[in-house]
mmCIF file of C-alpha atoms in Angstrom:
data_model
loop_
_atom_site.group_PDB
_atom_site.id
_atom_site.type_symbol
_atom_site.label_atom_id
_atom_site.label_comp_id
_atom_site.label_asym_id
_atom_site.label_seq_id
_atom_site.Cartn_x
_atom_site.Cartn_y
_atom_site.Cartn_z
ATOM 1 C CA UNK A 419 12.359 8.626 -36.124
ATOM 2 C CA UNK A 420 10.074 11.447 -36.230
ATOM 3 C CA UNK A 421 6.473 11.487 -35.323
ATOM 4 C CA UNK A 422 5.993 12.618 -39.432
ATOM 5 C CA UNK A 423 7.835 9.642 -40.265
ATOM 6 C CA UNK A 424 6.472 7.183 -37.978
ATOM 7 C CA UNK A 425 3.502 8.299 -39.233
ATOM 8 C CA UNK A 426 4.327 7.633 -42.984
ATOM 9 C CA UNK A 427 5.787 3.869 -41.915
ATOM 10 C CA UNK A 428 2.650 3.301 -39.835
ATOM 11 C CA UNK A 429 -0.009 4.170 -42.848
ATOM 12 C CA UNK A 430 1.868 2.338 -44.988
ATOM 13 C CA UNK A 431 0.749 -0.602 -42.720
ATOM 14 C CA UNK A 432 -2.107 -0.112 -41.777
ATOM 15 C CA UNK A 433 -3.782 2.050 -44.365
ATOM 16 C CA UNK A 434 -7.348 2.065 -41.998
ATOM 17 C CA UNK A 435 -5.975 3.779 -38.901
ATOM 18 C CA UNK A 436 -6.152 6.958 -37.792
ATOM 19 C CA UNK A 437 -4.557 9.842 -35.777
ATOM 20 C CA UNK A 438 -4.742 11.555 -33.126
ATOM 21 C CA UNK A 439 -3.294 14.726 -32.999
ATOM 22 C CA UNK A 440 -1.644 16.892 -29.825
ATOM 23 C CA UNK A 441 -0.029 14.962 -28.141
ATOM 24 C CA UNK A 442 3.674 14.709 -27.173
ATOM 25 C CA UNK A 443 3.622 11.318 -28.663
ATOM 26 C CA UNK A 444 2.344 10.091 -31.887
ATOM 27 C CA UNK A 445 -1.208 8.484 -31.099
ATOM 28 C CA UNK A 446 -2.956 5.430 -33.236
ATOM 29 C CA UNK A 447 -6.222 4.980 -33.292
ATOM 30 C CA UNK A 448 -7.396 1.532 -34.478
ATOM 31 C CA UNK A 449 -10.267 -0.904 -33.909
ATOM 32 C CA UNK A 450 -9.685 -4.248 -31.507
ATOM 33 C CA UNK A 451 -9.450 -6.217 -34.553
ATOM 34 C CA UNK A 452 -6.838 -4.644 -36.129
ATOM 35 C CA UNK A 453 -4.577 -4.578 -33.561
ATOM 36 C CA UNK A 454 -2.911 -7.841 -33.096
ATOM 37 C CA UNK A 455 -1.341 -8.140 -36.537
ATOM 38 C CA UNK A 456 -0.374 -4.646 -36.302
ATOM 39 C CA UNK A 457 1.448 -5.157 -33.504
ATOM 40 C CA UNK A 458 2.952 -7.924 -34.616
ATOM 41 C CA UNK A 459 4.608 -6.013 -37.688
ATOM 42 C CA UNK A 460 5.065 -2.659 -35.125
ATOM 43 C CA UNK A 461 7.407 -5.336 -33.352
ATOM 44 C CA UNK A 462 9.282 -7.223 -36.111
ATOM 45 C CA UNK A 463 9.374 -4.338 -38.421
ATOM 46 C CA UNK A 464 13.017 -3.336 -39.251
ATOM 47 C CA UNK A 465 12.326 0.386 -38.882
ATOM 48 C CA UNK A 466 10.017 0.560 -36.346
ATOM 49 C CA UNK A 467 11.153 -2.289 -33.715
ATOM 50 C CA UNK A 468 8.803 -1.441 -30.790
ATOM 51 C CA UNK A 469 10.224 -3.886 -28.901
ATOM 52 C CA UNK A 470 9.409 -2.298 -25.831
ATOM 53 C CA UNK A 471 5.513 -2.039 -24.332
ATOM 54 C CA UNK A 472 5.957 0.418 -21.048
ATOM 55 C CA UNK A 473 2.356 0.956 -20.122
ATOM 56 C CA UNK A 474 -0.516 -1.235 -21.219
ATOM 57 C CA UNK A 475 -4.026 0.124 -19.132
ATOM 58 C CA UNK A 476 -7.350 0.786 -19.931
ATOM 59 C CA UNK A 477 -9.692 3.925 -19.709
ATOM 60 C CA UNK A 478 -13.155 4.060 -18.913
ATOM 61 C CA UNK A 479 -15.025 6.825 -21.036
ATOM 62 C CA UNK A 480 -18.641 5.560 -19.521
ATOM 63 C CA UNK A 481 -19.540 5.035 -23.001
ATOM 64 C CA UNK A 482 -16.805 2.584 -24.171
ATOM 65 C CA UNK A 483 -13.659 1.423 -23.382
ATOM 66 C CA UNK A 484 -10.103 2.154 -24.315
ATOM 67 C CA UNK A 485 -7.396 -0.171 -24.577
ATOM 68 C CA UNK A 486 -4.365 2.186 -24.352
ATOM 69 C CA UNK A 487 -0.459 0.577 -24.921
ATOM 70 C CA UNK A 488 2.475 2.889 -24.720
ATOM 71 C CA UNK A 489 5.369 1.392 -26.991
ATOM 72 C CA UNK A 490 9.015 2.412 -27.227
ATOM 73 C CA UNK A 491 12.036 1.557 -29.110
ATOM 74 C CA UNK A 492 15.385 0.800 -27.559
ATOM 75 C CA UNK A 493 16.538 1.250 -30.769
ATOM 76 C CA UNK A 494 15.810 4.236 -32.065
ATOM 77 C CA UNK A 495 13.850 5.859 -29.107
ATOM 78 C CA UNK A 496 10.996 6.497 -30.348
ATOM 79 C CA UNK A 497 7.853 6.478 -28.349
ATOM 80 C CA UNK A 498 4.084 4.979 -29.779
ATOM 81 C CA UNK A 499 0.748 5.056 -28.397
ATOM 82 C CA UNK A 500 -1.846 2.920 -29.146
ATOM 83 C CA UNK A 501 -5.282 3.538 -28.986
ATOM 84 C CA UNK A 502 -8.139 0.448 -29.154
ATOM 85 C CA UNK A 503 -12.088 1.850 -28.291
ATOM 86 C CA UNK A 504 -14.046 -1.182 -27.208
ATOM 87 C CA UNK A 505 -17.450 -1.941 -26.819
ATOM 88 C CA UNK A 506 -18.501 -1.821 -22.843
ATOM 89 C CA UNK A 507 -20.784 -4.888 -22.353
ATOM 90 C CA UNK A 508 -18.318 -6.980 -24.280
ATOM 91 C CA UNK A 509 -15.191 -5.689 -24.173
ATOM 92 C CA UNK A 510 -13.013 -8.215 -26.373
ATOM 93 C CA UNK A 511 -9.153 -7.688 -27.493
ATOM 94 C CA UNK A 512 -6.353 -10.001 -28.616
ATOM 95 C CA UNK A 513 -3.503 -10.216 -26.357
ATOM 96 C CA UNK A 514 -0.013 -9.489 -27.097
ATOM 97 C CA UNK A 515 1.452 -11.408 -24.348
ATOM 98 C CA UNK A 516 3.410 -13.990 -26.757
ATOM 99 C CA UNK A 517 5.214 -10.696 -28.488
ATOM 100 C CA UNK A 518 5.895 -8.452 -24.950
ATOM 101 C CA UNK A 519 6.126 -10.793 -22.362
ATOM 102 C CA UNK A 520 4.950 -7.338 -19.842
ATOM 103 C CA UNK A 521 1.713 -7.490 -21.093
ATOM 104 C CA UNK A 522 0.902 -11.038 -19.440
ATOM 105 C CA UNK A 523 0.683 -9.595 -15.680
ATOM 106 C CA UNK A 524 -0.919 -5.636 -16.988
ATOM 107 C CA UNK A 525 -3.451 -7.447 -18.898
ATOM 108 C CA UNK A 526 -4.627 -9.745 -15.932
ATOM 109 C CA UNK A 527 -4.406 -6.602 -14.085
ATOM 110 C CA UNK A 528 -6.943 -4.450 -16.554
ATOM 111 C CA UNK A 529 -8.958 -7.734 -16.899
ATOM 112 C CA UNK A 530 -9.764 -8.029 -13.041
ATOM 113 C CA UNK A 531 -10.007 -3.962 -12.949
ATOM 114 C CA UNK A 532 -12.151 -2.749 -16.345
ATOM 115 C CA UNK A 533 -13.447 -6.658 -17.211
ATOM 116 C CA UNK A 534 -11.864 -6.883 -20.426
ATOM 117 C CA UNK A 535 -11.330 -10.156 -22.007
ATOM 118 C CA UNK A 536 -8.011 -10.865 -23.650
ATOM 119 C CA UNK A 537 -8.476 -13.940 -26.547
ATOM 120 C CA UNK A 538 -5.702 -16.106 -26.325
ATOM 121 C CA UNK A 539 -4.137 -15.208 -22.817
ATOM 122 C CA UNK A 540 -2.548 -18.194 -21.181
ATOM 123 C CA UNK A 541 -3.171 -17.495 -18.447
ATOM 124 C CA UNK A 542 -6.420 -15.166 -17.661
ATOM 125 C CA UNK A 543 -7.450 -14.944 -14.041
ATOM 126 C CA UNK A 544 -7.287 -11.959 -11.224
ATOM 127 C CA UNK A 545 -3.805 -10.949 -9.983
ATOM 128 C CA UNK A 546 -4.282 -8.592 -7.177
ATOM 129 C CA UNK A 547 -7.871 -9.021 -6.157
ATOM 130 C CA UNK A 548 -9.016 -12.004 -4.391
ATOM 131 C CA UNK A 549 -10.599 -14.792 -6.105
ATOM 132 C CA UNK A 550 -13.841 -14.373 -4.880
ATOM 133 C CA UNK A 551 -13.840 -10.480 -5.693
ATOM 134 C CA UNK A 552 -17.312 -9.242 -7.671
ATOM 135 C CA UNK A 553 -17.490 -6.259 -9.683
ATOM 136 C CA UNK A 554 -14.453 -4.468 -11.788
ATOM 137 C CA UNK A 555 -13.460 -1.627 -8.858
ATOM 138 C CA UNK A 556 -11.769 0.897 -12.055
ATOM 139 C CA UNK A 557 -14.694 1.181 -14.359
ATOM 140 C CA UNK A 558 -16.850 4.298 -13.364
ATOM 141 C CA UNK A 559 -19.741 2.754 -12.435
ATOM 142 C CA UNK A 560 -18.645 0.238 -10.171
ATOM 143 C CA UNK A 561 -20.646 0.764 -6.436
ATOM 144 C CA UNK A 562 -19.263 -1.215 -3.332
ATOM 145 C CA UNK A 563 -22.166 -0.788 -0.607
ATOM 146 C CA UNK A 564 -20.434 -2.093 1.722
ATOM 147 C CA UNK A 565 -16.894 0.095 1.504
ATOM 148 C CA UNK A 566 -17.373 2.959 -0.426
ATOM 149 C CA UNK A 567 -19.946 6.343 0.408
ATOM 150 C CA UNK A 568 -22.051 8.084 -2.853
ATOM 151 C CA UNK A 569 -21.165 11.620 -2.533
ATOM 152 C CA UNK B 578 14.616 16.589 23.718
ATOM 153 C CA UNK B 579 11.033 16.151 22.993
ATOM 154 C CA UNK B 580 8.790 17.635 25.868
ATOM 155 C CA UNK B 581 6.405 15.479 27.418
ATOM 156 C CA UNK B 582 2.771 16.827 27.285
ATOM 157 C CA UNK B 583 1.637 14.258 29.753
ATOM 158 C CA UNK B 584 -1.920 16.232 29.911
ATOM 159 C CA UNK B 585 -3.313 14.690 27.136
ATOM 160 C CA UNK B 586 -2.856 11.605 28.559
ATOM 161 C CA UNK B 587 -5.589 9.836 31.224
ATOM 162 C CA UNK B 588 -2.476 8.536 33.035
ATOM 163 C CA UNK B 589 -1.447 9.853 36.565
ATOM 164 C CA UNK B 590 2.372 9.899 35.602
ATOM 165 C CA UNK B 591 4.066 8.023 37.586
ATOM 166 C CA UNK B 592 7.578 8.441 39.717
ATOM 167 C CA UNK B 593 10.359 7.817 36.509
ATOM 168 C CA UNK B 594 13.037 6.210 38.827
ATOM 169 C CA UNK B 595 13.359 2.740 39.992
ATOM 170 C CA UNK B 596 9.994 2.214 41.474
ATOM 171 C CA UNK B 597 11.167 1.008 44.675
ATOM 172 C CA UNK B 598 13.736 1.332 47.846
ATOM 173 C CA UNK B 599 17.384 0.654 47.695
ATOM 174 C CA UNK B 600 18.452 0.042 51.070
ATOM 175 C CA UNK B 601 22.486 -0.014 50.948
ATOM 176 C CA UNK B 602 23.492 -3.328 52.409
ATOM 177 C CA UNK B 603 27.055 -5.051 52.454
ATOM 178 C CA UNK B 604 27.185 -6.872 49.474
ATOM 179 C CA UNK B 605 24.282 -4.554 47.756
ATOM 180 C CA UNK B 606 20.265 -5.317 48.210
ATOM 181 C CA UNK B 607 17.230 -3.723 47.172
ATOM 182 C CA UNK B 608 13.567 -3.388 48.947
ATOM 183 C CA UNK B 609 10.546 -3.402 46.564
ATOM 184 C CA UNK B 610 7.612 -1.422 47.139
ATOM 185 C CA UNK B 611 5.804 -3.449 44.818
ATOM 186 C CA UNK B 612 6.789 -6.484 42.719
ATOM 187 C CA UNK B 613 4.074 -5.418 40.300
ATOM 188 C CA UNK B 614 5.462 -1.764 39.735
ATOM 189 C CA UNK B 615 9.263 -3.193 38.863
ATOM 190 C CA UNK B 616 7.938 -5.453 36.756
ATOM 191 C CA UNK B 617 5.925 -2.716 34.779
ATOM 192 C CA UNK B 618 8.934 -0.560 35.115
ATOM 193 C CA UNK B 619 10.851 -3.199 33.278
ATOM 194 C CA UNK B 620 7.982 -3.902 30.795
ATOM 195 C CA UNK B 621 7.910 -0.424 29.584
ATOM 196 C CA UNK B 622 11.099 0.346 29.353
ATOM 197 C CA UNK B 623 12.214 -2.853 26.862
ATOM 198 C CA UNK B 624 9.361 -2.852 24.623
ATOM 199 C CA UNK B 625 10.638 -4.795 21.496
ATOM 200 C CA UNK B 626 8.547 -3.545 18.331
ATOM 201 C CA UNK B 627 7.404 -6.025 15.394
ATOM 202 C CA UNK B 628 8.962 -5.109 12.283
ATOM 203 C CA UNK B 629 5.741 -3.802 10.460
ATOM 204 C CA UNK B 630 5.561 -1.353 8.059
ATOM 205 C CA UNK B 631 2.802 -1.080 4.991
ATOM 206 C CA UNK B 632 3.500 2.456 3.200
ATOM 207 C CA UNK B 633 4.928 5.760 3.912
ATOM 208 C CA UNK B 634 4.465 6.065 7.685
ATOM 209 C CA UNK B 635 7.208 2.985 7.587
ATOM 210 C CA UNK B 636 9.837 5.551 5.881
ATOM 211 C CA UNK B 637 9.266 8.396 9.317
ATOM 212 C CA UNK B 638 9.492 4.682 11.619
ATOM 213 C CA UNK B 639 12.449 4.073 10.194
ATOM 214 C CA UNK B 640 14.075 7.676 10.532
ATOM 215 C CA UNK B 641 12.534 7.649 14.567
ATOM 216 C CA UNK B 642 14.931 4.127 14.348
ATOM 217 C CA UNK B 643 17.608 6.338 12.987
ATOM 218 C CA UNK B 644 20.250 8.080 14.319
ATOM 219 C CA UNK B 645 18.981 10.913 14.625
ATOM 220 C CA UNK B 646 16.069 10.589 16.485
ATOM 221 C CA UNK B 647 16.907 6.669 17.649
ATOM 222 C CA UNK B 648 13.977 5.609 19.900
ATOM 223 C CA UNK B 649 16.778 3.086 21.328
ATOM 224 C CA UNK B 650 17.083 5.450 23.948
ATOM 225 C CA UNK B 651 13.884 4.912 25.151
ATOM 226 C CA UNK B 652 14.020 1.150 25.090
ATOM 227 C CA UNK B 653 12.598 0.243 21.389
ATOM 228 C CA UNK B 654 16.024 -0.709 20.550
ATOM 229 C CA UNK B 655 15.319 -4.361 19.725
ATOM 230 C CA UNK B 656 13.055 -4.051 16.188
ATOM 231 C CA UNK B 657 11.891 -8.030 16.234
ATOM 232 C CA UNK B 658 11.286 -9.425 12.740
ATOM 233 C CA UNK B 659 8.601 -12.031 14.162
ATOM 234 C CA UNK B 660 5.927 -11.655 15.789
ATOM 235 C CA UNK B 661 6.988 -13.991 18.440
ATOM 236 C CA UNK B 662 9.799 -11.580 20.041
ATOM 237 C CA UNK B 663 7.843 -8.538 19.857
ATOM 238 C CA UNK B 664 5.282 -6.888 21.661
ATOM 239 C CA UNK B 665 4.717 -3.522 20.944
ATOM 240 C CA UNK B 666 3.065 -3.710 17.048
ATOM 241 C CA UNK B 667 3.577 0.345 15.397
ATOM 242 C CA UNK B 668 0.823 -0.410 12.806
ATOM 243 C CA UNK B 669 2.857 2.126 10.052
ATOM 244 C CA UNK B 670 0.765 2.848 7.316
ATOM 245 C CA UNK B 671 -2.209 1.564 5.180
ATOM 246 C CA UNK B 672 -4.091 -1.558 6.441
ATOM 247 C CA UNK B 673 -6.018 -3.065 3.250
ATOM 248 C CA UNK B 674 -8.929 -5.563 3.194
ATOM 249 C CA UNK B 675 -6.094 -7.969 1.960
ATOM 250 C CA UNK B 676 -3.499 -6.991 4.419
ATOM 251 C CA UNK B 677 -5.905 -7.055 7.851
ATOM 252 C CA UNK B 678 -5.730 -11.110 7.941
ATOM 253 C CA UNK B 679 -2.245 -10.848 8.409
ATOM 254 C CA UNK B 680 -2.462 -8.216 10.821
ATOM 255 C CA UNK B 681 -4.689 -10.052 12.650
ATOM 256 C CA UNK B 682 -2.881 -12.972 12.780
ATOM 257 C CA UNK B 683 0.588 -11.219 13.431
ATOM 258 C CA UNK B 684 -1.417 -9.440 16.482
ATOM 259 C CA UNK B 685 -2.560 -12.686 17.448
ATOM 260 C CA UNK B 686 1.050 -14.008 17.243
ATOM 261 C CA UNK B 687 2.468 -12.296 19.241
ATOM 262 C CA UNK B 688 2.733 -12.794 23.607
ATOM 263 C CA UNK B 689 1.624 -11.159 25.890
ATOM 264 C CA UNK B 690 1.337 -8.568 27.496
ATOM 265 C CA UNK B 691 1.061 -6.694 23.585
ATOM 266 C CA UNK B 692 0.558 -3.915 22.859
ATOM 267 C CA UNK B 693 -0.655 -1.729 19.379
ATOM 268 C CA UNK B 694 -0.027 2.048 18.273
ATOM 269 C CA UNK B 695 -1.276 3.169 15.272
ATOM 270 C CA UNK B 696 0.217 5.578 12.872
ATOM 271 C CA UNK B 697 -0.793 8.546 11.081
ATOM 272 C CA UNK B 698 -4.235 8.944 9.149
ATOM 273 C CA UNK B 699 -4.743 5.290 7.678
ATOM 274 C CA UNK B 700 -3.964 3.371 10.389
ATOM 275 C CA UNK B 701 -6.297 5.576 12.408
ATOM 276 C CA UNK B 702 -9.377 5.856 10.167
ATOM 277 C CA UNK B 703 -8.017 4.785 6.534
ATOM 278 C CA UNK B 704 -6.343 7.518 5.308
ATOM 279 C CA UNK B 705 -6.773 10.803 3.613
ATOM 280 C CA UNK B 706 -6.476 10.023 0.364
ATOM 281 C CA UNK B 707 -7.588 6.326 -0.556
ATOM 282 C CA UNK B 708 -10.538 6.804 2.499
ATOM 283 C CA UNK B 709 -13.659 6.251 -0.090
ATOM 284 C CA UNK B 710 -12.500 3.186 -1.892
ATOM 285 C CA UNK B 711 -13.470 -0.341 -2.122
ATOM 286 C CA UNK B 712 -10.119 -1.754 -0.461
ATOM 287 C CA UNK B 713 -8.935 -0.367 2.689
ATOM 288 C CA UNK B 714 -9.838 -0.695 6.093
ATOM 289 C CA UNK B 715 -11.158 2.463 7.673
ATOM 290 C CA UNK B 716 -8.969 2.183 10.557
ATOM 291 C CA UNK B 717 -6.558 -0.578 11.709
ATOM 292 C CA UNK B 718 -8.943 -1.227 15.523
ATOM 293 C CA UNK B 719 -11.420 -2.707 13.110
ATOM 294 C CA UNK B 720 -8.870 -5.192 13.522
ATOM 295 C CA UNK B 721 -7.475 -5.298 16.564
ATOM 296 C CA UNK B 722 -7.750 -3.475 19.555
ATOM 297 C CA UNK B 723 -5.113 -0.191 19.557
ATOM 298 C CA UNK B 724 -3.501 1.769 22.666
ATOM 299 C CA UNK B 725 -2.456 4.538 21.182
ATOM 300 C CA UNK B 726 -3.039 6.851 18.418
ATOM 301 C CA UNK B 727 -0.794 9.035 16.279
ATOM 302 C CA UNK B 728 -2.140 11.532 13.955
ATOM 303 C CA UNK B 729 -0.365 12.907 11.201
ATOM 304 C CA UNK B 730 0.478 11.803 7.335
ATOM 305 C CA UNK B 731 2.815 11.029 8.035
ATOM 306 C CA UNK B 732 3.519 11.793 11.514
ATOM 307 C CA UNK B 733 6.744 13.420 12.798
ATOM 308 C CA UNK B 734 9.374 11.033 13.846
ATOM 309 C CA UNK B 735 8.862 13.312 17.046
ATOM 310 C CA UNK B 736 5.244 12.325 17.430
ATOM 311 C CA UNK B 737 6.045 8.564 16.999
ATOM 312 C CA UNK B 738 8.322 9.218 20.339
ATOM 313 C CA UNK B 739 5.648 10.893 22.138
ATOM 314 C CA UNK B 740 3.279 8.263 21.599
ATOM 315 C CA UNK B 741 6.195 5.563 22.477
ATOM 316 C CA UNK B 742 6.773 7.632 25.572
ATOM 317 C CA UNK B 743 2.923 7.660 26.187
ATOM 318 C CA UNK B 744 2.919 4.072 25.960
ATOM 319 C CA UNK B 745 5.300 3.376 28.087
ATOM 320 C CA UNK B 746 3.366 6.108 30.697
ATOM 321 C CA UNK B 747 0.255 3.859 30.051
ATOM 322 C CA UNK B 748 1.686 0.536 31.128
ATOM 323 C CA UNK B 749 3.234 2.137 33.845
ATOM 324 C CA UNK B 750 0.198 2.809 35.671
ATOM 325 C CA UNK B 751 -0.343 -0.474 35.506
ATOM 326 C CA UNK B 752 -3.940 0.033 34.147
ATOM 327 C CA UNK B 753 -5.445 -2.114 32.138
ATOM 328 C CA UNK B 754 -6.721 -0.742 28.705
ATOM 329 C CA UNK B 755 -10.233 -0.702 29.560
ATOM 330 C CA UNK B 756 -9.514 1.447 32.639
ATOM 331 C CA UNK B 757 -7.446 3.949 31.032
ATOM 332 C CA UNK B 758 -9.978 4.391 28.270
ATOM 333 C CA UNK B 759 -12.578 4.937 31.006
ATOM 334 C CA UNK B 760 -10.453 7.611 32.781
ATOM 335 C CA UNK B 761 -11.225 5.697 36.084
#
């Protein structure tokens, strides 16, 4: 499928979201609350089938958040991105852990790195850093005293 | 062959044979000069190394293990996967607040007499690249103490064998760390 056509399927679905344009890949914009049922239908639908999430992160823009998922077909090889802005001193999204079983270890991972809180994850605690860890050591203003020199 | 710049090291280089007298007798017999010297002499030249690699400088330990370069012929033939057999440590790569623990209590592990290198830029002073971050240990003697340095990222499987070679220079002399390090 095309990036025109994916385009066409994907309005059709979600009337509300938006483009962006440039990329290699076709890129969805869409607010947090949106994106759950969305992805459910991106992953059942019979002409889409993304049943394949390669990349789930998280950007820091200083001002907000982005929740960014990279989605593929093994189907028809076609490649989705997935763009969420979030609010920085609450950064809230629903996982999608129970439809790409991936995204249960990359969202611990962005949730001990950025701080972002992922409703309904089984199983929501730090996976690299140690327990005891303070601070989320990706977002831009994180300072560590101790380890790291200002420049 | 890899020439020996012995210059850089504080070590008065020592005789490389047999350090003692072989006095032909019926039936074969040796003379020592010194117990202590033979049994540096033997030290040096069958130090086992711990099997411990954390990034890239692992890949250029592995090539000096090689054919090619094979640091067997210098006695590091026997590459111990426990701490317990080994006691030369080549701290290979990136030491991380997580990983220095285990380094510590690998070091502590093993028996004496041990010894430590450590290899290229991270194990040195944490690295070129990941030096200004909130995880790694700006150099593995934070840790535990280390006998000789390597510089490089990665260093050439060459420079691994000089600093083997050096090694095995230092505990021939029969110095202790301390007194190498203060040149007496």
């Amino acid at each position: 499928m095309t990036n025109e056509e994916l385009k066409t399927n994907i309005t059709a679905l979600l009337p509300s979201a938006t483009f962006e344009e440039g990329g290699e890949w076709l890129t969805v914009l869409m607010d947090p609350k949106e994106w759950k049922p969305f992805a459910q239908q991106i992953r059942f639908d019979d002409a889409l089938q993304c049943n394949y999430l390669f990349c789930l992160t998280c950007i820091d823009w200083k001002t907000h958040l982005t929740m960014v998922y990279h989605l593929s077909s093994t189907a028809f090889r076609h490649n989705l991105v997935v763009k969420a802005k979030m609010d920085r001193s609450i950064p809230v999204i629903e996982t999608v852990c129970d439809i790409w079983r991936t995204a249960e270890f990359h969202e611990r991972e962005v949730f001990e790195l950025f701080g972002v809180t992922f409703l309904n994850h089984p199983d929501l605690r730090k996976l690299i850093l140690t327990d005891d860890f303070e601070g989320f050591p990706l977002r831009k203003d994180f300072e560590d005293t101790v380890n790291m020199i200002r420049l | 062959m890899v020439t020996r710049q012995l210059e850089q090291v504080k070590v008065q280089p020592k005789e490389e044979t047999f350090p003692g007298q072989i006095h032909e007798t019926p039936g074969g017999g040796i003379v020592l000069s010194k117990l202590e010297d033979v049994i540096n002499w033997a030290r040096s030249n069958s130090l086992w190394p711990l099997t411990f690699a954390t990034s890239c400088c692992g890949i250029e330990m592995m090539s000096v293990a090689g054919a090619k370069y094979d640091f067997s012929r210098f006695g590091f033939e026997v590459a111990r996967a426990t701490p317990r057999q080994a006691d030369v440590i080549i701290i290979a790569g990136t030491i991380v607040n997580k990983m220095a623990p285990v380094l510590k209590r690998l070091y502590d592990q093993m028996a004496d007499p041990k010894y430590v290198i450590a290899m290229g830029a991270c194990a040195i002073s944490g690295g070129p690249f990941f030096y200004n971050t909130y995880s790694v240990v700006k150099g593995a003697d934070h840790v535990i103490p280390v006998d000789v340095y390597i510089a490089g990222c990665p260093p050439r499987p060459e420079a691994l064998l000089n600093a083997l070679i050096t090694l095995q220079e230092k505990i021939k002399s029969g110095k202790t760390r301390e007194q190498i390090k203060s040149g007496v």
